[in-house]
PDB file of C-alpha atoms in Angstrom:
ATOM      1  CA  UNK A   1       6.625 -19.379  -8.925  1.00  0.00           C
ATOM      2  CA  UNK A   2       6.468 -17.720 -12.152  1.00  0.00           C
ATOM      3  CA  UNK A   3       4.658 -20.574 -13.709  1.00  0.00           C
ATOM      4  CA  UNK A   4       1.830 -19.803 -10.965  1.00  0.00           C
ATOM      5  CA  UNK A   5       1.712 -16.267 -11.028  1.00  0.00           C
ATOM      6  CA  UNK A   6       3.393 -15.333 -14.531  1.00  0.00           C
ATOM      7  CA  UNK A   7       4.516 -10.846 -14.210  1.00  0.00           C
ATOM      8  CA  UNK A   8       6.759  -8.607 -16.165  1.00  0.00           C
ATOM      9  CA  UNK A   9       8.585  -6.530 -14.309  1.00  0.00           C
ATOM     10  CA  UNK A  10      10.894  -3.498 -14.328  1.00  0.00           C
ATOM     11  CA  UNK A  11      13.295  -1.284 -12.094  1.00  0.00           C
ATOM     12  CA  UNK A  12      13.728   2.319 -11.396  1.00  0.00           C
ATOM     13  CA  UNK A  13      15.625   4.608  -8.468  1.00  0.00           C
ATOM     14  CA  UNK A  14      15.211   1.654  -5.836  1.00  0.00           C
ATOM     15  CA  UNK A  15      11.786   0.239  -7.161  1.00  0.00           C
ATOM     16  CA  UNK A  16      10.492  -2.876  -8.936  1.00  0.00           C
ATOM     17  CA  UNK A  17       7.531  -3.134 -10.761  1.00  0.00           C
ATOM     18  CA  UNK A  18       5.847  -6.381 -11.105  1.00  0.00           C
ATOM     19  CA  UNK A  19       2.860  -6.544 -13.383  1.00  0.00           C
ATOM     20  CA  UNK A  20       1.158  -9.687 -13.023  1.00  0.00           C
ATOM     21  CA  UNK A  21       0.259 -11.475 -16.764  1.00  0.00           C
ATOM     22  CA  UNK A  22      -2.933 -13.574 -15.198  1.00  0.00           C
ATOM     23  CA  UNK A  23      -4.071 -11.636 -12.933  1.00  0.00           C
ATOM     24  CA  UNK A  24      -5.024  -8.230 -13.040  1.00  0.00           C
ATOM     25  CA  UNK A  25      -2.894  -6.840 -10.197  1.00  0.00           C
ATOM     26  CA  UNK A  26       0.167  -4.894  -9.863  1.00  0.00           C
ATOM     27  CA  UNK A  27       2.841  -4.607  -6.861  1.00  0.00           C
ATOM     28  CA  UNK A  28       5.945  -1.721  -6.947  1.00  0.00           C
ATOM     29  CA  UNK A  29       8.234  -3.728  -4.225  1.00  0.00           C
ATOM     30  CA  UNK A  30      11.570  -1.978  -2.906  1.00  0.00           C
ATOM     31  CA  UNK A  31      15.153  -3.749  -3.312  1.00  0.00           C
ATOM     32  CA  UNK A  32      15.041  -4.931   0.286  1.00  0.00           C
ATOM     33  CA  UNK A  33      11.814  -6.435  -0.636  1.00  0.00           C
ATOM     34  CA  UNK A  34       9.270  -4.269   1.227  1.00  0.00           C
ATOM     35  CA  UNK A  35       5.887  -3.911  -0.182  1.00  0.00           C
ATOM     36  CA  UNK A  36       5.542  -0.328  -1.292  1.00  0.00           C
ATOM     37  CA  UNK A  37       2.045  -0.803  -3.311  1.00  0.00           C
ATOM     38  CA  UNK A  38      -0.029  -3.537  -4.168  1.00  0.00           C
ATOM     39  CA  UNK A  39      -2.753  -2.481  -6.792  1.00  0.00           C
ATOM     40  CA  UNK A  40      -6.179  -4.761  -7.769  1.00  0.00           C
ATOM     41  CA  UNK A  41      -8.282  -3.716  -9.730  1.00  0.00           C
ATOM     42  CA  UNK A  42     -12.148  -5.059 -10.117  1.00  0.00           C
ATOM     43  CA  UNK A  43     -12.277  -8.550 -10.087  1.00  0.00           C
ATOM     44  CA  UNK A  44      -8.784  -8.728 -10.381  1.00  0.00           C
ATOM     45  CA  UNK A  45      -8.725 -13.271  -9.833  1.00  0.00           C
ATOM     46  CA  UNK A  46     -10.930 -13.653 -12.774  1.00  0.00           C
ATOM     47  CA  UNK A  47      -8.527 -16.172 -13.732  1.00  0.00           C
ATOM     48  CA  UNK A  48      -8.426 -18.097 -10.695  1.00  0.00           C
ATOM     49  CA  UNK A  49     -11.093 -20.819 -11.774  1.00  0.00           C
ATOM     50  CA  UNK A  50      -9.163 -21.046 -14.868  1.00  0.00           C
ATOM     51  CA  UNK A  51      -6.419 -22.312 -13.609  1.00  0.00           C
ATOM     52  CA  UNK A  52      -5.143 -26.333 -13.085  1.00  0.00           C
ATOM     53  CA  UNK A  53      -2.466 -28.624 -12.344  1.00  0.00           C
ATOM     54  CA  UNK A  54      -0.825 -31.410 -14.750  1.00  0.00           C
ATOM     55  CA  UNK A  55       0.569 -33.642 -12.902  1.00  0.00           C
ATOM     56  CA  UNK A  56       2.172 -35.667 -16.071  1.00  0.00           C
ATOM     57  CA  UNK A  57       5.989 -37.016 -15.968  1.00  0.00           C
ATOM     58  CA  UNK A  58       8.591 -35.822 -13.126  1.00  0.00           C
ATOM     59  CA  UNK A  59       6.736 -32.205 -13.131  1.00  0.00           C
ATOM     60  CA  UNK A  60       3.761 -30.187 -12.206  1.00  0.00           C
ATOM     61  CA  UNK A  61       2.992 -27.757 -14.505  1.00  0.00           C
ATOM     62  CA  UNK A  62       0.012 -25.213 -13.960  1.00  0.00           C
ATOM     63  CA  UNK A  63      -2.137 -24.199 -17.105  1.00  0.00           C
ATOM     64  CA  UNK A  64      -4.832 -22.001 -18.074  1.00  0.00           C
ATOM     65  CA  UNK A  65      -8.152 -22.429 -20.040  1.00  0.00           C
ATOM     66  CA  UNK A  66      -7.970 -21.033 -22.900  1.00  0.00           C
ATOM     67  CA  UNK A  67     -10.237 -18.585 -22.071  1.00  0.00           C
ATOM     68  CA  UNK A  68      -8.394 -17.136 -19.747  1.00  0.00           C
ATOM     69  CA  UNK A  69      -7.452 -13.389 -19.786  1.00  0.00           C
ATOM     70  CA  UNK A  70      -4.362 -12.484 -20.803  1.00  0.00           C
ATOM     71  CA  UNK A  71      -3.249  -9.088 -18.751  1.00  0.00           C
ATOM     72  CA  UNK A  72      -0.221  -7.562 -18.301  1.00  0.00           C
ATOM     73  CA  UNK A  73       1.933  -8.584 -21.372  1.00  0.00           C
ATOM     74  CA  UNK A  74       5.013  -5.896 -21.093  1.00  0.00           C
ATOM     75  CA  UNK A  75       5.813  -2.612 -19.177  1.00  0.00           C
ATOM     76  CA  UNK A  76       8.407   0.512 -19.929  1.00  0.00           C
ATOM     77  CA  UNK A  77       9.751   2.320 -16.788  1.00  0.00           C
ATOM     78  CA  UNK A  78      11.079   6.245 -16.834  1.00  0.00           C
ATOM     79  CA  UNK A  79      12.144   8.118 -13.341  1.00  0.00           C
ATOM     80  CA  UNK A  80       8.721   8.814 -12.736  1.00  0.00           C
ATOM     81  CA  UNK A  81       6.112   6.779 -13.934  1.00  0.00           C
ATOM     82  CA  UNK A  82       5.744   3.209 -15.442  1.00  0.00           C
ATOM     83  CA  UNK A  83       3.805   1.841 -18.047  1.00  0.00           C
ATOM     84  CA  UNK A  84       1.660  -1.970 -18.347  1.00  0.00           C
ATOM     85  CA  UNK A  85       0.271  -3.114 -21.693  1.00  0.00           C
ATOM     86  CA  UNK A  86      -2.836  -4.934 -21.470  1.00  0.00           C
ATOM     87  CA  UNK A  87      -4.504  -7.538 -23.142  1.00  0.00           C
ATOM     88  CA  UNK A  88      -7.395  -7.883 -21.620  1.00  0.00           C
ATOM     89  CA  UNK A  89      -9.835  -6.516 -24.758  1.00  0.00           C
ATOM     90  CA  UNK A  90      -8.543  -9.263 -26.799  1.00  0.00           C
ATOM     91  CA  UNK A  91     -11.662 -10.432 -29.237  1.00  0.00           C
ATOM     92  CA  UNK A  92     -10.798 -10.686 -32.573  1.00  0.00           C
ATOM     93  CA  UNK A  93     -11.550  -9.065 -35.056  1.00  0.00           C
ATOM     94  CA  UNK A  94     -11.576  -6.303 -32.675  1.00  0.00           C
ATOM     95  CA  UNK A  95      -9.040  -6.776 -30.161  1.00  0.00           C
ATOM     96  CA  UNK A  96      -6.712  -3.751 -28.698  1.00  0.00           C
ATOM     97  CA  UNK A  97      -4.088  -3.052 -25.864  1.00  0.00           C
ATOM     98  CA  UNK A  98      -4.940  -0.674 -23.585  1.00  0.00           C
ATOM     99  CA  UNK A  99      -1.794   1.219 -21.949  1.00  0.00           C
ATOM    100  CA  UNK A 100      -2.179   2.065 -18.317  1.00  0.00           C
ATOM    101  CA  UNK A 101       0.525   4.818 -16.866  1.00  0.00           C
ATOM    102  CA  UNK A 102       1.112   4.676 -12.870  1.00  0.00           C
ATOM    103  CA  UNK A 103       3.337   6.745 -10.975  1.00  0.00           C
ATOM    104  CA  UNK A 104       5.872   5.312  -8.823  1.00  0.00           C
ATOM    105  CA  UNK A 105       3.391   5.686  -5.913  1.00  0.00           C
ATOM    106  CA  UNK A 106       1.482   3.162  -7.940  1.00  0.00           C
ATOM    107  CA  UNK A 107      -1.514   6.466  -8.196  1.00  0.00           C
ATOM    108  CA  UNK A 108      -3.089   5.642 -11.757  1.00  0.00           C
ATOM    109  CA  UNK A 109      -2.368   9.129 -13.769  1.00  0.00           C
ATOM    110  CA  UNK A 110      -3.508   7.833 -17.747  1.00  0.00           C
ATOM    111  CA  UNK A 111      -5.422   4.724 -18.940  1.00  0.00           C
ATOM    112  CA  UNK A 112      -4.886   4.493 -23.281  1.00  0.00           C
ATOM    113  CA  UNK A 113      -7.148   2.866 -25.367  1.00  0.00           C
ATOM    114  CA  UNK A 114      -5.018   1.633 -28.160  1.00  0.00           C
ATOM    115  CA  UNK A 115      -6.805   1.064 -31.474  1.00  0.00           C
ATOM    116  CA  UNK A 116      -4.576  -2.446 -32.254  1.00  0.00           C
ATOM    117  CA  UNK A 117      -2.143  -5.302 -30.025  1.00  0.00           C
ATOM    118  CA  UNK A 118       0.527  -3.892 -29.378  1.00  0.00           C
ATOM    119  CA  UNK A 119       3.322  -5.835 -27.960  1.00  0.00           C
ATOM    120  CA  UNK A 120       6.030  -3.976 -26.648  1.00  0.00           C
ATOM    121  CA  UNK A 121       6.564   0.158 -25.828  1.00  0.00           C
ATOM    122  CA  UNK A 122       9.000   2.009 -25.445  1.00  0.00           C
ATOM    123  CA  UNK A 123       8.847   5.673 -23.684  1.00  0.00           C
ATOM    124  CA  UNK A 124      10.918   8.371 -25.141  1.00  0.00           C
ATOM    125  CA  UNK A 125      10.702  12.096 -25.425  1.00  0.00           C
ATOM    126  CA  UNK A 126       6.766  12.064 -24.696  1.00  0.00           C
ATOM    127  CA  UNK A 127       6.208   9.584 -27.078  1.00  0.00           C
ATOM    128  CA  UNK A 128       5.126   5.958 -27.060  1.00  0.00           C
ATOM    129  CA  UNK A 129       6.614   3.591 -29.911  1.00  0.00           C
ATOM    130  CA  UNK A 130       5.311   0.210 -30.128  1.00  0.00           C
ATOM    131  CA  UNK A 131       5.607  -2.753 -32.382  1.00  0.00           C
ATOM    132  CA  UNK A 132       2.315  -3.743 -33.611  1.00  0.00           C
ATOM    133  CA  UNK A 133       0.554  -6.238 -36.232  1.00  0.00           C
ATOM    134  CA  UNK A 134      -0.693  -3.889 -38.977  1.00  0.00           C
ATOM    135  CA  UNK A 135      -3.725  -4.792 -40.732  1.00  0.00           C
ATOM    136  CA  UNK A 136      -2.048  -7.359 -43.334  1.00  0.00           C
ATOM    137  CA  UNK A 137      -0.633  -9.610 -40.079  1.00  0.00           C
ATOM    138  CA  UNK A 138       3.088  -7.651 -40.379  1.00  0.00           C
ATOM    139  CA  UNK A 139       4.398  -6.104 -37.552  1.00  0.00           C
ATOM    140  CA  UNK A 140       5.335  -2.259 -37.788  1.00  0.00           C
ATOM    141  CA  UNK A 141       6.259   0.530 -35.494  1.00  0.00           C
ATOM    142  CA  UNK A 142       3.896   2.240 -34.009  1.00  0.00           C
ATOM    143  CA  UNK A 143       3.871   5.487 -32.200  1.00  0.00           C
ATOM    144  CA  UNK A 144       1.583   8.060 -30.362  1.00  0.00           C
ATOM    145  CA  UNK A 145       1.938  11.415 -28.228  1.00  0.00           C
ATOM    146  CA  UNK A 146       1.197  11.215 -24.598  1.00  0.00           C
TER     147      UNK A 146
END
């Protein structure tokens, strides 16, 4: 089902996070598989009209128009909190990530407008490092204090 609904995810003290890449929409789920919190936000199946079947060979394969919006792309989980990188301001030249931080209650507690993509975080010490695409196309590490 991944191919359908494409997520990151991530685990912490008895919780997964799955952040869902097409569709705005985020669920923290318990190991035995209860639903703890399912958060949408507005007009969360913007990407549902973009999305087909291919029906070509022995398999069906789901795609997306390529304007489709790209969401959740990569999360870091601490104790407490958990964080999504999002695409969705992708329009070059001018294109960022915005960072949202939940708590485990899935209670949105920061929303970061990041001034580039970034890729990937990490969480350490109060600090976010990233990898990011500078403005000559290399990546670098990036990092910022919550």
């Amino acid at each position: 089902n991944m191919q359908v609904f494409p997520a990151v995810c991530g685990y912490s003290n008895g919780n997964i996070l799955i952040a869902y890449t097409r569709q705005k929409s985020l669920d923290v789920v318990s190991t035995n598989g209860e639903l703890k919190k399912r958060t949408r936000f507005n007009n969360y199946d913007h990407n549902k009209t973009k999305m087909r079947t291919d029906n070509s060979g022995n398999l069906i394969n789901v795609l997306y128009d390529e304007d489709a919006i790209y969401y959740f792309c990569s999360c870091c989980v601490t104790d407490d909190a958990f964080f999504v990188i999002s695409q969705e301001e992708y329009r070059p030249p001018l294109s960022r990530s915005i960072i949202y931080k939940f708590d485990w209650a899935g209670n949105l507690l920061m929303k970061y407008y990041c001034n580039k993509i970034i890729t990937n975080l990490v969480v350490k010490d109060d600090k976010i490092y990233s990898i990011a695409k500078s403005d000559d196309e290399e990546y670098e590490i990036s990092y910022a204090e919550l």
